[in-house]
């Protein structure tokens, strides 16, 4: 029986079709589902050949301008790549997870970094030789981005950073490969009615004196991409390693969060598509009481419902990518006039939150359904479903904002600021 | 030097199913891909280009409907310098001979081609006829089952290849220009184009040539120019279950002889 295919590429550009084909060919040769499952079961360290493969294929930070070492692709191109990486890596812990962290935050760091950071860290990261990431969450919380406690004090032409960051993706990979993190610290007094002010972003190389990486957590899923944290004790960072302007870290962080959330939404479309295809192959083949499972309405109806949600999600992600393309095309206009030409950044943030909420949950719920359809086989790690379920759960509970944070953003933009619950 | 690589877009054979009632291939919804044999030929051409000291231009040529552009785009991404799609209603319904007429005319029109690379066969028809027929059209050397190209020397006017045979390999020398039909060896892994290759391909030329560009009589092309007719396509009936003999070799040999005698095969 021919494998079930649920993708329709006819609306893609010729280049986008080739991106997908290359990713599929690479995965088929080096990175089949059996290996995804095995890597997740075995855990750290992150396989270096996957980093090298991503870099050789040119899939890291594709939206960084060509003159800065990237590919200069649009976000509409980027989501096709992210979706396909989710498709080949439904664990979101290997190719898809690595790309999402590197690209979402690498792109944004690059926008606000000076030439030295670009040369020393961003370009090598694009080549797969270094790791860059984001470290916002602190022991006292993560969802409340402006509620952080780390501090930065000016000392001559340096800043002295102190504090602790936790539940940070890729610390082990960063230690091994070299690289650094986007770190937010408070560089002025905390203003109770506006805690997001005086937040300043720095790029902190992982090997800076005073940066003390912590032991990795033992996560439920995402077995190969490490999660841990680091303490900063009198970490001295030069002025030039400030990202953008002093005191504007909150706004830059929100931009970076948006960029990473799009990748998460797009990857989750790919994860869902793969789960449904793999499940379809099984339910069409496996018989019970003399008929294939797919003939039972108790199975085919929920299958169809998930498929409808998948295609709706795919359309949403494509819409968001177009908004994002306009956002960066019209950036100069926004800066000059102070007004958005097409979409206000907060409107785009609403749509991005919608996909960040919807699609990872869809992927997780679809994996859950598939496990029920397959029964014991679905629960076993012979199939991808439980690995995917444990992986995408991390996108539901956190990773660039938990589910309820997305709802807060959507409520703020639909009901109005007067109804923000925490004010 | 000028190389032309002939390529074909074919249904993805891993996705193809045959309609049991009509015996025809179900093409609806089946994705199209670049014929794997042709992809090998293109990889050989690129590999040779990279090994040579002189300037080499590679042109990928395909005959097919407008959507065959996708296959040529992939050739450009893999490393062809330019591509030409031969597309016209007049070319439709061509058998291998009429296809070779069309491709041969295109090679002539390109002019001064040193080596024409082709896949040994296409995975949809498996005739292995087009490459040799193009050579016949052009009246030039033909080498089939080529697994590797050792050398192309324009000065001496020769090409040296490794050709696969039933017994192994032979090293064979032919005069230029030549058509070589390439046969990948097991384990061959084609180059996977990366994002940069794909974006560079966007800037390369991909022309479309029609009947008007190739000239001649309409009757020479397509269905009218075809010498053969497909009567029926069907899947051969599955073979019956075999007999497995698990014995020492000498006993197994006796049992096989016994079986063959019983069946009247000896």
XYZ file of C-alpha atoms in Angstrom:
689
model
C 0.000 0.000 0.000
C 1.315 3.458 -0.926
C 2.245 5.655 2.034
C -0.373 8.221 3.012
C 0.547 11.752 1.971
C -1.417 14.648 3.357
C 0.619 17.557 2.058
C -0.297 19.667 -0.936
C 2.635 21.661 -2.253
C 0.996 23.212 -5.271
C 0.818 26.645 -3.648
C 4.543 26.631 -2.868
C 7.186 28.332 -4.995
C 9.575 26.147 -6.980
C 12.319 27.027 -4.497
C 10.153 26.127 -1.509
C 9.374 22.742 -3.059
C 13.104 22.145 -3.438
C 13.775 23.151 0.195
C 11.335 20.452 1.263
C 12.782 17.898 -1.123
C 16.324 18.503 0.119
C 15.246 18.220 3.769
C 13.399 14.983 3.024
C 16.340 13.525 1.089
C 18.737 14.444 3.898
C 16.470 12.936 6.529
C 15.859 9.788 4.540
C 19.591 9.258 4.184
C 20.795 10.267 7.637
C 17.939 10.833 9.938
C 14.966 8.455 9.584
C 12.247 8.292 12.241
C 13.885 5.258 13.875
C 16.934 7.412 14.578
C 14.814 10.293 15.898
C 13.239 7.876 18.369
C 16.595 6.359 19.322
C 18.279 9.739 19.858
C 15.477 10.845 22.134
C 15.654 7.638 24.108
C 19.429 7.871 24.505
C 19.419 11.571 25.415
C 22.352 13.962 25.459
C 24.700 14.814 23.893
C 23.071 16.381 20.874
C 24.347 14.570 17.727
C 26.906 16.765 16.007
C 26.148 15.309 12.571
C 22.660 16.817 12.766
C 24.112 20.263 13.442
C 26.514 19.777 10.538
C 23.707 18.570 8.285
C 21.522 21.568 9.108
C 24.441 23.899 8.435
C 25.443 22.193 5.191
C 21.887 22.424 3.963
C 21.915 26.111 4.930
C 18.896 25.799 7.226
C 20.103 27.824 10.204
C 18.993 31.475 10.347
C 17.825 31.622 6.749
C 16.158 35.013 7.305
C 19.445 36.729 8.236
C 20.410 39.008 5.309
C 22.863 37.554 2.787
C 25.444 40.275 3.393
C 25.512 39.213 7.052
C 26.099 35.555 6.267
C 22.501 34.347 6.055
C 20.369 33.407 3.091
C 18.129 36.481 3.023
C 14.995 34.357 2.739
C 11.504 35.572 3.589
C 9.486 34.358 6.527
C 7.189 32.693 4.021
C 10.202 30.603 2.972
C 11.257 30.125 6.579
C 7.978 28.537 7.663
C 8.185 25.964 4.856
C 11.597 24.941 6.176
C 10.420 24.916 9.801
C 7.356 22.861 8.902
C 9.439 20.296 7.061
C 11.917 20.028 9.913
C 8.974 19.335 12.229
C 7.821 16.716 9.740
C 11.134 14.842 9.765
C 11.680 15.422 13.500
C 8.352 15.072 15.328
C 10.304 14.835 18.590
C 11.169 18.529 18.066
C 14.341 17.728 19.976
C 16.811 17.246 17.170
C 16.720 19.036 13.797
C 13.500 20.966 14.438
C 14.300 21.994 17.999
C 17.841 23.048 17.245
C 16.759 25.117 14.253
C 13.952 26.834 16.213
C 16.269 28.012 18.993
C 19.133 28.971 16.716
C 17.073 30.673 14.058
C 14.417 32.406 16.145
C 16.941 33.973 18.496
C 19.948 34.070 16.183
C 17.998 36.212 13.737
C 16.947 38.628 16.480
C 20.379 38.767 18.149
C 21.850 39.534 14.736
C 19.511 42.488 14.318
C 20.719 44.188 17.486
C 24.303 42.942 17.678
C 27.417 44.810 16.610
C 29.769 43.563 13.914
C 32.023 41.784 16.390
C 29.220 39.620 17.743
C 28.029 38.939 14.210
C 31.477 37.846 13.103
C 32.437 35.900 16.231
C 29.140 34.231 17.014
C 26.342 34.638 14.480
C 28.221 33.714 11.316
C 29.852 30.662 12.958
C 26.438 29.647 14.340
C 25.031 29.763 10.808
C 27.896 27.437 9.816
C 27.038 25.077 12.685
C 30.229 25.909 14.575
C 28.689 27.825 17.491
C 25.445 27.913 19.437
C 23.396 30.996 20.299
C 20.240 31.074 22.392
C 18.012 32.977 24.768
C 18.052 33.012 28.562
C 15.101 34.884 30.059
C 13.494 32.589 32.632
C 14.686 33.024 36.212
C 14.096 30.888 39.305
C 11.254 33.184 40.391
C 9.443 32.922 37.069
C 9.437 32.979 33.289
C 6.026 33.993 31.993
C 6.328 37.382 33.685
C 9.188 38.504 31.451
C 9.452 41.915 33.104
C 9.543 40.389 36.587
C 13.161 39.299 36.398
C 15.784 40.093 39.050
C 19.162 39.853 37.320
C 21.079 43.089 37.371
C 23.693 44.908 35.330
C 25.838 47.692 36.738
C 28.033 49.940 34.668
C 31.718 49.899 35.560
C 33.879 51.930 33.168
C 33.420 50.576 29.693
C 32.060 47.304 31.033
C 28.896 46.014 32.657
C 28.900 43.696 35.656
C 26.062 41.171 35.458
C 24.655 39.169 38.357
C 21.709 36.795 38.593
C 20.497 33.367 37.606
C 18.783 32.027 34.509
C 17.028 28.685 34.489
C 15.152 26.292 32.172
C 17.330 27.456 29.320
C 17.492 25.471 26.072
C 20.846 24.263 24.807
C 23.252 25.150 27.629
C 25.106 21.848 27.191
C 25.282 22.355 23.421
C 26.501 25.914 23.946
C 29.249 24.746 26.332
C 30.361 22.091 23.885
C 30.208 24.152 20.701
C 31.034 27.551 22.158
C 28.677 30.481 21.754
C 26.493 32.496 24.045
C 23.133 33.769 25.153
C 20.866 36.739 24.915
C 20.504 37.736 28.581
C 18.204 40.405 30.026
C 19.253 42.309 33.137
C 17.919 45.370 34.924
C 20.215 48.325 34.392
C 18.182 50.881 36.359
C 15.689 50.959 39.202
C 12.594 48.779 39.010
C 9.553 50.947 38.315
C 6.549 49.151 39.875
C 3.986 50.528 37.403
C 6.300 49.871 34.436
C 8.580 46.936 35.353
C 9.535 46.363 31.720
C 11.495 49.609 31.714
C 15.232 49.627 32.424
C 15.532 46.135 31.003
C 18.663 45.828 28.895
C 19.754 42.938 26.679
C 23.346 41.711 26.460
C 25.052 38.970 24.537
C 26.886 36.845 27.100
C 29.443 34.307 25.789
C 29.081 31.062 27.725
C 32.809 30.923 28.501
C 32.906 34.353 30.171
C 34.401 34.317 33.677
C 31.637 34.139 36.275
C 29.145 32.240 34.082
C 28.445 28.993 35.923
C 26.408 26.472 33.894
C 24.170 24.192 35.979
C 23.372 20.507 35.617
C 20.784 19.663 32.930
C 17.208 18.826 33.923
C 15.808 15.408 33.176
C 12.926 16.433 30.930
C 9.884 14.362 29.995
C 10.697 14.710 26.313
C 13.119 16.504 23.991
C 15.679 13.919 25.042
C 18.642 15.227 23.099
C 18.386 19.010 23.353
C 19.498 19.959 26.847
C 17.629 22.206 29.277
C 19.480 23.692 32.216
C 20.584 27.118 33.382
C 23.480 29.245 34.565
C 24.393 31.540 37.395
C 26.071 34.866 36.617
C 28.424 36.045 39.325
C 30.159 39.338 38.594
C 30.210 38.585 34.879
C 31.993 41.425 33.111
C 30.651 42.177 29.651
C 31.984 44.978 27.435
C 29.728 47.858 26.388
C 29.792 46.624 22.799
C 28.069 43.401 23.821
C 24.904 45.301 24.693
C 22.180 44.361 22.196
C 20.543 47.491 20.816
C 20.005 50.389 23.165
C 20.080 50.479 26.939
C 16.668 50.024 28.538
C 14.956 48.633 25.441
C 15.519 44.951 26.155
C 11.847 44.217 26.811
C 10.773 45.346 23.342
C 13.577 43.440 21.641
C 12.722 40.363 23.699
C 9.096 40.519 22.636
C 10.231 40.728 19.021
C 12.509 37.710 19.489
C 9.755 35.788 21.233
C 7.457 36.466 18.261
C 10.090 35.248 15.818
C 10.675 32.044 17.760
C 6.934 31.437 18.250
C 6.375 31.453 14.488
C 8.963 28.722 14.077
C 7.335 26.714 16.835
C 3.923 27.067 15.165
C 5.290 26.071 11.767
C 7.281 23.113 13.133
C 4.187 21.919 14.952
C 2.253 21.897 11.664
C 4.910 19.524 10.331
C 4.771 17.375 13.463
C 0.976 17.078 13.192
C 1.124 16.238 9.504
C 3.652 13.479 10.116
C 1.682 12.038 13.013
C -1.492 11.919 10.923
C 0.295 10.309 7.980
C 1.982 7.685 10.139
C -1.290 6.999 11.942
C -3.202 6.775 8.661
C -0.805 4.123 7.350
C -1.416 2.081 10.467
C -5.192 2.391 10.670
C -5.621 1.552 6.993
C -3.555 -1.608 7.383
C -4.467 -2.890 10.827
C -7.666 -4.905 11.026
C -9.917 -5.630 13.949
C -13.179 -7.569 13.860
C -12.510 -8.190 10.173
C -12.205 -4.571 9.055
C -9.398 -2.022 8.911
C -9.405 0.392 11.839
C -9.846 3.262 9.368
C -13.307 1.938 8.498
C -14.579 2.651 11.992
C -16.204 6.049 12.382
C -14.893 6.153 15.941
C -11.462 6.459 14.415
C -11.954 8.093 11.019
C -14.075 10.955 12.346
C -11.533 12.175 14.913
C -8.853 11.614 12.269
C -10.738 13.933 9.928
C -11.282 16.505 12.665
C -7.556 16.635 13.351
C -6.852 16.889 9.640
C -9.210 19.870 9.304
C -7.498 21.558 12.237
C -4.127 20.835 10.660
C -4.995 22.502 7.375
C -6.586 25.464 9.187
C -3.414 25.802 11.252
C -1.250 25.615 8.147
C -3.219 28.495 6.625
C -2.844 30.510 9.828
C 0.905 29.975 9.870
C 1.129 31.066 6.230
C -0.877 34.203 7.027
C 1.396 35.016 9.946
C 4.475 34.552 7.762
C 3.076 37.065 5.258
C 2.427 39.522 8.096
C 5.963 39.008 9.282
C 7.341 39.618 5.784
C 5.432 42.894 5.673
C 6.636 43.807 9.155
C 10.293 43.588 8.189
C 9.738 45.074 4.731
C 8.050 48.099 6.267
C 10.358 48.378 9.228
C 12.019 51.575 8.034
C 8.626 53.136 7.420
C 7.518 52.233 10.951
C 10.708 53.668 12.412
C 10.396 56.931 10.463
C 6.690 57.568 10.992
C 6.094 55.766 14.278
C 2.993 54.263 12.687
C 2.435 50.832 11.256
C 1.703 50.810 7.558
C -0.157 47.502 7.388
C -0.113 45.686 10.720
C 0.818 47.037 14.125
C 3.426 44.823 15.853
C 0.832 44.053 18.553
C -1.625 42.841 15.908
C 1.015 40.539 14.499
C 1.801 39.395 18.046
C -1.865 38.429 18.457
C -1.767 36.192 15.366
C 1.553 34.749 16.400
C 0.152 33.918 19.844
C -2.798 32.269 18.141
C -0.549 29.863 16.260
C 1.758 29.385 19.251
C -1.262 28.374 21.303
C -3.136 26.373 18.716
C -0.607 24.351 16.760
C 1.555 22.767 19.479
C -1.650 21.758 21.272
C -2.967 20.306 18.051
C 0.249 18.325 17.594
C 0.126 17.064 21.171
C -3.585 16.162 20.980
C -3.114 14.457 17.622
C -0.287 12.369 19.049
C -2.553 11.544 21.972
C -5.340 10.481 19.587
C -2.926 8.425 17.500
C -1.773 6.539 20.590
C -5.394 5.678 21.309
C -5.988 4.555 17.719
C -2.935 2.310 17.800
C -3.436 1.061 21.339
C -0.418 -0.685 22.820
C 1.572 -0.086 19.634
C 0.925 3.637 19.932
C 2.129 3.657 23.506
C 5.331 1.898 22.527
C 8.394 3.760 21.328
C 8.443 1.544 18.255
C 6.269 4.293 16.796
C 6.886 8.018 16.843
C 3.717 9.071 18.646
C 4.786 8.932 22.285
C 8.122 10.583 21.447
C 6.261 13.347 19.615
C 3.732 13.695 22.435
C 6.463 14.178 25.026
C 8.338 16.569 22.742
C 5.568 18.940 21.691
C 4.304 19.069 25.259
C 7.294 21.318 25.922
C 5.887 23.791 23.400
C 2.528 23.687 25.208
C 3.837 24.267 28.717
C 6.521 26.783 27.855
C 9.188 27.509 25.256
C 8.609 31.149 24.323
C 5.567 31.425 26.550
C 3.129 28.932 28.022
C -0.420 28.453 26.776
C -2.063 30.981 29.078
C 0.416 33.698 28.153
C -0.709 33.351 24.550
C -4.309 33.704 25.670
C -3.463 36.880 27.570
C -1.961 38.410 24.419
C -4.952 37.384 22.319
C -7.417 38.712 24.930
C -5.549 42.016 25.178
C -5.754 42.482 21.411
C -9.369 41.399 21.032
C -11.127 42.613 24.220
C -8.867 45.596 24.794
C -6.208 46.697 27.266
C -8.844 47.563 29.880
C -9.364 43.845 30.402
C -5.796 42.799 31.042
C -6.267 40.548 34.108
C -3.108 41.409 36.010
C -3.493 45.208 35.947
C 33.612 22.205 -23.295
C 29.911 21.740 -23.493
C 27.963 18.978 -21.787
C 24.253 18.374 -22.232
C 22.373 16.262 -19.706
C 19.066 14.780 -20.835
C 16.599 14.441 -17.983
C 13.034 13.301 -17.496
C 10.422 14.015 -14.873
C 8.815 10.733 -13.798
C 6.153 9.675 -11.295
C 7.690 8.842 -7.925
C 7.884 5.068 -8.222
C 7.580 4.622 -4.473
C 4.118 6.185 -4.742
C 2.853 4.502 -7.914
C -0.011 2.049 -7.831
C -1.558 0.107 -10.701
C -5.307 0.042 -11.271
C -6.026 -3.679 -11.022
C -9.046 -3.498 -13.324
C -7.594 -1.458 -16.165
C -3.976 -2.394 -15.645
C -2.919 1.225 -16.047
C -0.754 3.298 -13.720
C -2.716 5.589 -11.411
C -1.067 8.972 -11.911
C -3.540 11.167 -10.042
C -2.010 12.606 -6.908
C 1.329 10.896 -7.528
C 4.212 13.333 -7.045
C 6.715 13.765 -9.854
C 10.444 13.520 -9.336
C 13.622 13.751 -11.351
C 14.415 10.305 -12.817
C 17.071 8.796 -10.542
C 19.194 7.544 -13.463
C 19.239 11.055 -14.924
C 20.131 12.502 -11.545
C 23.116 10.168 -11.522
C 24.051 11.304 -15.056
C 23.898 14.939 -13.925
C 26.001 14.163 -10.860
C 28.570 12.482 -13.143
C 28.646 15.530 -15.418
C 29.152 17.876 -12.452
C 31.802 15.622 -10.948
C 33.661 15.560 -14.266
C 33.375 19.338 -14.602
C 34.890 19.790 -11.162
C 37.789 17.505 -12.072
C 38.616 19.232 -15.339
C 41.008 22.120 -15.794
C 39.118 23.774 -18.607
C 35.814 25.659 -18.575
C 32.828 23.376 -18.842
C 29.218 24.409 -19.307
C 26.422 22.017 -18.391
C 22.963 22.402 -19.930
C 20.101 20.243 -18.668
C 17.474 19.448 -21.308
C 14.089 17.845 -20.812
C 11.085 17.171 -22.989
C 7.797 17.315 -21.163
C 4.764 19.302 -20.059
C 5.233 22.722 -18.386
C 5.371 21.132 -14.926
C 8.589 19.331 -15.957
C 10.192 22.680 -15.148
C 10.318 21.448 -11.539
C 12.758 18.706 -12.546
C 14.908 21.205 -14.424
C 14.855 23.581 -11.463
C 16.271 20.762 -9.403
C 18.995 20.189 -12.023
C 19.920 23.875 -11.779
C 20.058 23.606 -7.993
C 22.258 20.507 -8.178
C 24.701 22.289 -10.473
C 23.616 22.595 -14.119
C 24.478 26.026 -15.515
C 21.292 26.457 -17.534
C 18.297 24.448 -18.630
C 15.986 24.084 -21.604
C 12.483 22.639 -21.501
C 11.187 21.268 -24.793
C 7.462 21.700 -24.477
C 4.755 21.756 -27.109
C 1.525 19.919 -27.791
C 3.205 18.665 -30.975
C 5.666 16.689 -28.821
C 2.929 14.949 -26.815
C 2.428 11.194 -26.971
C 5.980 10.537 -28.168
C 7.460 7.054 -27.943
C 11.189 6.598 -27.404
C 12.038 7.242 -31.067
C 10.018 10.457 -31.354
C 11.458 11.549 -28.007
C 14.948 10.933 -29.338
C 14.100 12.941 -32.470
C 13.038 15.888 -30.300
C 16.010 15.681 -27.957
C 18.422 15.130 -30.832
C 17.158 18.235 -32.632
C 17.615 20.239 -29.444
C 21.201 18.995 -29.029
C 21.902 19.949 -32.656
C 20.398 23.385 -32.122
C 22.528 23.932 -29.011
C 25.525 23.034 -31.202
C 29.134 22.041 -30.471
C 28.161 19.653 -27.696
C 31.040 17.413 -26.597
C 29.245 14.930 -24.356
C 25.555 14.151 -24.033
C 24.777 12.529 -20.688
C 21.627 10.472 -20.243
C 20.322 8.112 -17.603
C 20.507 4.460 -18.644
C 16.722 4.322 -18.440
C 13.713 6.070 -16.947
C 12.011 4.535 -13.952
C 8.541 4.836 -15.557
C 9.171 3.100 -18.893
C 12.490 1.303 -18.277
C 13.112 0.992 -22.034
C 16.750 2.179 -21.973
C 16.244 3.218 -25.592
C 16.293 7.019 -25.604
C 20.020 7.532 -24.970
C 21.161 5.186 -27.782
C 18.464 6.565 -30.113
C 19.669 10.114 -29.541
C 23.180 8.945 -30.454
C 21.743 7.379 -33.610
C 19.918 10.622 -34.436
C 23.098 12.582 -34.053
C 25.309 9.956 -35.709
C 27.819 9.978 -32.846
C 29.389 7.446 -30.466
C 27.234 5.797 -27.844
C 28.320 4.210 -24.594
C 25.770 2.490 -22.385
C 25.793 1.222 -18.781
C 28.428 3.814 -17.898
C 29.229 3.665 -14.184
C 32.060 6.194 -14.183
C 33.803 8.611 -16.515
C 37.544 8.515 -16.289
C 38.452 11.238 -18.707
C 37.250 13.482 -21.500
C 40.075 14.801 -23.663
C 39.046 17.264 -26.307
C 42.539 17.490 -27.715
C 42.750 13.807 -28.572
C 38.989 13.748 -29.158
C 38.281 10.823 -26.834
C 36.247 9.883 -23.809
C 37.233 7.005 -21.508
C 34.571 5.394 -19.313
C 34.017 2.491 -16.988
C 31.173 0.427 -18.375
C 29.232 -2.136 -16.428
C 28.853 -5.595 -17.973
C 27.365 -8.888 -16.785
C 30.855 -10.039 -15.839
C 32.000 -6.867 -14.116
C 33.420 -3.739 -15.678
C 35.276 -2.833 -18.850
C 37.280 0.292 -19.559
C 36.156 1.656 -22.871
C 37.333 4.466 -25.120
C 35.176 6.254 -27.700
C 35.409 9.202 -30.034
C 33.933 12.539 -29.142
C 31.263 13.748 -29.369
C 29.487 10.935 -27.605
C 26.245 10.040 -25.881
C 26.790 8.196 -22.632
C 23.946 6.401 -20.851
C 24.767 6.328 -17.146
C 23.948 3.536 -14.735
C 24.381 4.257 -11.026
C 26.162 1.652 -8.958
C 24.525 0.422 -5.738
C 24.979 2.840 -2.877
C 25.168 5.925 -5.070
C 23.980 8.998 -3.159
C 23.147 12.034 -5.285
C 24.146 15.531 -4.222
C 21.468 17.186 -2.103
C 21.179 20.860 -3.062
C 21.300 23.235 -0.125
C 19.388 26.487 0.332
C 22.165 28.528 -1.268
C 22.268 26.217 -4.321
C 18.495 26.475 -4.644
C 18.491 30.279 -4.447
C 21.382 30.497 -6.926
C 19.378 28.329 -9.321
C 16.663 30.979 -9.326
C 19.033 33.288 -11.195
C 20.058 30.711 -13.819
C 18.417 30.638 -17.240
C 15.619 28.177 -17.882
C 14.381 28.540 -21.473
C 11.403 26.953 -23.165
C 11.704 25.707 -26.730
C 8.703 24.715 -28.796
C 8.192 22.996 -32.140
C 8.863 26.354 -33.817
C 12.327 26.455 -32.265
C 13.279 22.938 -33.353
C 11.843 23.058 -36.867
C 11.152 20.096 -39.195
C 7.765 18.515 -39.901
C 5.111 18.103 -37.231
C 4.724 14.453 -38.299
C 8.236 13.695 -37.050
C 7.317 14.518 -33.462
C 5.009 13.240 -30.772
C 2.374 10.589 -31.456
C 2.618 11.027 -35.238
C 6.353 10.487 -35.186
C 6.147 7.412 -32.961
C 7.057 3.995 -34.321
C 5.517 2.004 -31.475
C 2.131 1.800 -29.814
C 1.443 0.938 -26.167
C -1.369 -1.600 -26.166
C -1.621 -2.323 -22.488
C 0.217 -1.692 -19.231
C -0.208 -4.300 -16.542
C 1.439 -5.737 -13.494
C 2.748 -9.266 -14.134
C 0.931 -11.876 -12.058
C 2.743 -12.645 -8.834
C 4.971 -15.707 -8.943
C 3.787 -18.760 -7.071
C 5.319 -19.685 -3.787
C 8.823 -21.146 -4.183
C 10.313 -24.220 -2.592
C 13.024 -23.694 -0.013
C 15.541 -26.487 0.408
C 17.595 -26.300 3.579
C 20.195 -29.037 3.264
C 23.918 -29.474 2.812
C 24.969 -28.372 -0.710
C 25.408 -31.869 -2.147
C 22.018 -33.029 -0.848
C 20.378 -29.788 -1.907
C 21.802 -30.236 -5.432
C 20.377 -33.756 -5.619
C 16.966 -32.540 -4.505
C 17.012 -29.738 -7.074
C 17.834 -32.209 -9.857
C 15.104 -34.514 -8.606
C 12.625 -31.635 -8.629
C 13.608 -30.567 -12.134
C 13.220 -34.109 -13.426
C 9.790 -34.373 -11.850
C 8.752 -31.146 -13.518
C 10.143 -32.272 -16.840
C 12.700 -29.531 -16.910
C 15.641 -31.841 -17.557
